[in-house]
Amino acid sequence: MNIRCIVVDDEPLALEMVCKFVEKTAFLQLDAKFESALEALAYINSQQVDLLFLDIQMPDLTGMELARVLEGRKGTASPKIIFTTAYNQFAIEGYKVDALDYLLKPFSYEEFLTASQKALRHFENSQAIEKEPVQDYIFLKVEYQLVKVKLKEIILVEGYKDYVKVHLEGKSAPLLSLTTLKSMEEMLPDKQFMRVHRSYIISLDHIQSISKSTVNMGIITITVGEGYKENFLQFINKWIQ
């Protein structure tokens, strides 16, 4: 695989050295180099960057400040970072912003390669996880049989004491399953479903409209329970602020 890189360092000699190391490494692709962290930020905001070799002590915007800006971005994948610096006192801060590694100047190509291979393993592992098949169904006990239910068809799950009603898209009557709402909550992926009330789990894909205290699922409007408001507000804040 090719890892798309940029190098940022305000010292021209250090910048050229790291660029040469990148070009020497078969799995790294040098896309750009910058002497300014602000220029690098503008580039990152408009281009795909996988890996950033980043100096720390720079004018205007330091490498650590740039790392924090990237970490705080919402809805956009940020590049991984390998810090390159002459100052070892920043090592702990580097790990606080989830840097892959920390190269202390002057460093050899061998040290550079060791850090780069750590980045390679990170991206290979991430790629492998993405390729894992996602289970898009569950089995529910309905009367005396197990019924296969596709996740995309579930609108909401309504909990009672000893059983649940699973409302499905295109079905006039819900499925009745002898299980608890807590068990359903553990079974359903939290990226697609959210519990908003002690009696309801909703499908995020089937939401019709939302407010700060209610969610309209088409077939029913649910008032969000007090114990679930914080998580629900975190979900909707990006849409209603």
XYZ file of C-alpha atoms in Angstrom:
241
model
C 0.000 0.000 0.000
C 1.009 3.646 -0.506
C 0.751 6.023 2.453
C 0.227 9.617 1.305
C 2.525 11.910 3.317
C 3.383 15.533 3.811
C 6.389 16.923 5.698
C 6.267 20.124 7.765
C 9.412 21.754 9.185
C 10.497 25.409 9.283
C 14.191 24.438 9.017
C 15.022 23.923 5.293
C 17.805 21.395 5.929
C 15.659 19.293 8.261
C 12.760 19.530 5.809
C 14.869 18.240 2.921
C 16.321 15.410 5.016
C 12.900 14.080 6.013
C 11.662 14.432 2.428
C 14.612 12.349 1.195
C 13.856 9.712 3.829
C 10.215 9.593 2.666
C 11.217 9.256 -0.992
C 13.629 6.467 -0.042
C 10.841 4.436 1.613
C 8.859 2.290 -0.829
C 5.475 2.412 0.963
C 5.540 6.208 1.538
C 4.383 8.725 -1.077
C 5.533 12.330 -0.660
C 2.702 14.610 -1.804
C 3.841 17.977 -0.409
C 6.261 19.751 1.930
C 5.814 22.956 3.915
C 7.871 25.300 6.080
C 4.677 26.664 7.662
C 2.106 24.763 9.736
C -0.601 27.197 8.573
C 0.098 26.360 4.931
C 0.088 22.666 5.824
C -3.310 23.043 7.520
C -4.791 24.667 4.399
C -3.465 21.777 2.310
C -4.813 19.124 4.709
C -8.255 20.755 4.625
C -8.414 20.351 0.840
C -6.458 17.147 0.110
C -6.252 13.587 1.361
C -3.308 13.183 3.723
C -2.666 9.886 5.515
C 0.508 10.674 7.436
C 2.112 13.883 8.652
C 5.814 14.206 9.584
C 5.579 17.267 11.791
C 8.120 19.503 13.501
C 6.964 21.049 16.784
C 8.804 24.336 17.343
C 7.595 26.597 14.506
C 6.471 30.246 14.327
C 2.818 31.319 13.952
C 1.403 27.847 14.638
C 3.417 25.136 16.386
C 3.261 21.496 15.418
C 1.531 20.647 18.698
C -1.091 23.342 18.081
C -1.649 22.011 14.553
C -2.102 18.501 15.972
C -4.752 19.770 18.396
C -6.580 21.611 15.603
C -6.660 18.422 13.522
C -7.786 16.368 16.515
C -10.721 18.727 17.078
C -12.097 18.534 13.554
C -15.601 17.037 13.302
C -16.727 14.608 10.624
C -13.353 14.480 8.878
C -10.658 11.854 9.235
C -7.397 13.467 10.345
C -3.941 12.295 9.247
C -1.835 10.314 11.688
C 1.223 12.158 13.005
C 4.886 11.351 13.541
C 6.566 14.239 15.350
C 10.122 15.242 14.379
C 11.732 17.601 16.885
C 14.938 18.514 18.674
C 13.157 18.878 22.016
C 12.370 15.773 24.061
C 10.151 17.607 26.577
C 7.239 17.384 24.138
C 7.134 13.587 24.078
C 4.312 13.242 26.620
C 2.233 15.918 24.870
C 2.809 14.081 21.598
C 1.168 10.958 22.919
C -1.727 12.992 24.317
C -2.677 13.922 20.754
C -2.375 10.272 19.703
C 0.829 10.638 17.695
C 2.102 7.400 16.181
C 5.716 8.136 17.106
C 8.179 10.798 18.195
C 11.541 11.161 16.407
C 14.188 13.160 18.257
C 16.570 15.113 16.013
C 19.091 14.275 14.764
C 17.686 10.846 13.833
C 18.968 8.239 11.402
C 17.160 6.672 8.476
C 16.928 3.464 10.518
C 15.009 5.300 13.250
C 12.851 6.976 10.613
C 12.086 3.624 8.989
C 11.135 2.059 12.332
C 8.605 4.852 12.942
C 7.295 4.616 9.374
C 6.794 0.866 9.693
C 4.702 1.534 12.783
C 2.527 3.783 10.592
C 2.346 1.048 7.932
C 1.103 -1.485 10.497
C -1.496 1.025 11.707
C -2.919 1.575 8.214
C -2.819 -2.126 7.329
C -4.715 -2.978 10.515
C -7.270 -0.220 9.841
C -7.755 -1.487 6.304
C -8.243 -5.053 7.536
C -10.910 -3.931 10.017
C -12.765 -2.032 7.259
C -12.817 -5.169 5.099
C -14.385 -7.322 7.815
C -17.958 -8.241 6.796
C -20.590 -6.347 8.758
C -23.480 -8.416 10.099
C -26.638 -6.755 8.808
C -29.219 -8.957 10.534
C -30.211 -10.488 13.856
C -32.288 -13.517 14.847
C -35.283 -13.030 17.150
C -37.200 -15.675 19.042
C -40.799 -15.377 17.833
C -43.140 -17.974 19.329
C -41.314 -21.300 18.776
C -38.893 -20.290 16.056
C -35.987 -17.972 15.308
C -36.850 -15.305 12.762
C -34.157 -13.523 10.748
C -34.628 -9.729 10.819
C -32.622 -7.315 8.661
C -31.325 -4.339 10.636
C -32.227 -1.861 7.883
C -35.900 -2.855 8.202
C -36.153 -2.129 11.933
C -37.878 1.219 12.614
C -37.999 0.995 16.400
C -38.158 -1.485 19.256
C -40.797 -1.032 21.945
C -40.136 -2.684 25.295
C -42.587 -4.237 27.708
C -41.861 -6.251 30.850
C -41.039 -9.651 29.373
C -41.146 -9.039 25.632
C -40.532 -6.473 22.907
C -42.402 -5.273 19.848
C -40.147 -4.815 16.826
C -41.711 -2.444 14.289
C -40.519 -3.213 10.757
C -40.617 -1.213 7.557
C -43.367 -2.432 5.229
C -45.033 -4.590 7.902
C -48.450 -3.693 9.294
C -47.951 -5.562 12.567
C -44.829 -5.656 14.762
C -42.948 -8.828 15.634
C -43.402 -9.944 19.239
C -40.260 -11.471 20.726
C -39.790 -12.952 24.181
C -36.749 -10.915 25.191
C -35.983 -7.711 27.082
C -35.262 -4.246 25.762
C -31.877 -4.408 27.507
C -30.993 -7.546 25.523
C -32.067 -5.830 22.310
C -29.926 -2.802 23.172
C -26.876 -5.053 23.541
C -27.688 -6.876 20.311
C -28.183 -3.824 18.064
C -25.149 -1.840 16.787
C -24.928 1.568 18.474
C -23.902 3.252 15.221
C -27.362 2.491 13.811
C -29.597 2.412 16.886
C -30.076 4.527 19.994
C -32.069 4.067 23.165
C -34.036 7.272 23.792
C -36.470 6.146 26.470
C -36.775 3.322 28.998
C -39.331 1.798 26.597
C -37.871 2.622 23.160
C -34.861 1.957 20.951
C -34.955 3.782 17.615
C -33.255 3.268 14.267
C -31.271 6.390 13.317
C -31.944 5.653 9.640
C -35.713 5.831 10.141
C -35.907 9.155 11.989
C -38.361 11.505 10.267
C -37.688 14.644 12.317
C -36.144 15.659 15.639
C -36.218 18.380 18.253
C -34.283 18.767 21.481
C -36.816 16.652 23.366
C -38.688 14.541 20.801
C -38.014 12.244 17.880
C -40.593 11.507 15.184
C -40.323 7.994 13.760
C -43.275 8.335 11.367
C -45.386 5.754 13.170
C -44.934 7.465 16.557
C -43.416 10.581 18.140
C -41.338 9.713 21.212
C -40.447 12.083 24.031
C -36.819 11.477 24.951
C -36.454 10.204 28.518
C -34.528 12.226 31.092
C -31.830 9.578 31.450
C -31.205 9.501 27.687
C -31.227 13.221 26.847
C -27.474 13.773 27.104
C -26.586 11.126 24.509
C -29.451 12.206 22.272
C -28.420 15.880 22.395
C -24.842 14.933 21.473
C -26.250 13.202 18.408
C -28.483 16.076 17.268
C -26.285 19.069 18.173
C -24.491 19.084 14.820
C -27.862 19.407 13.069
C -29.721 21.970 15.206
C -27.025 24.375 16.448
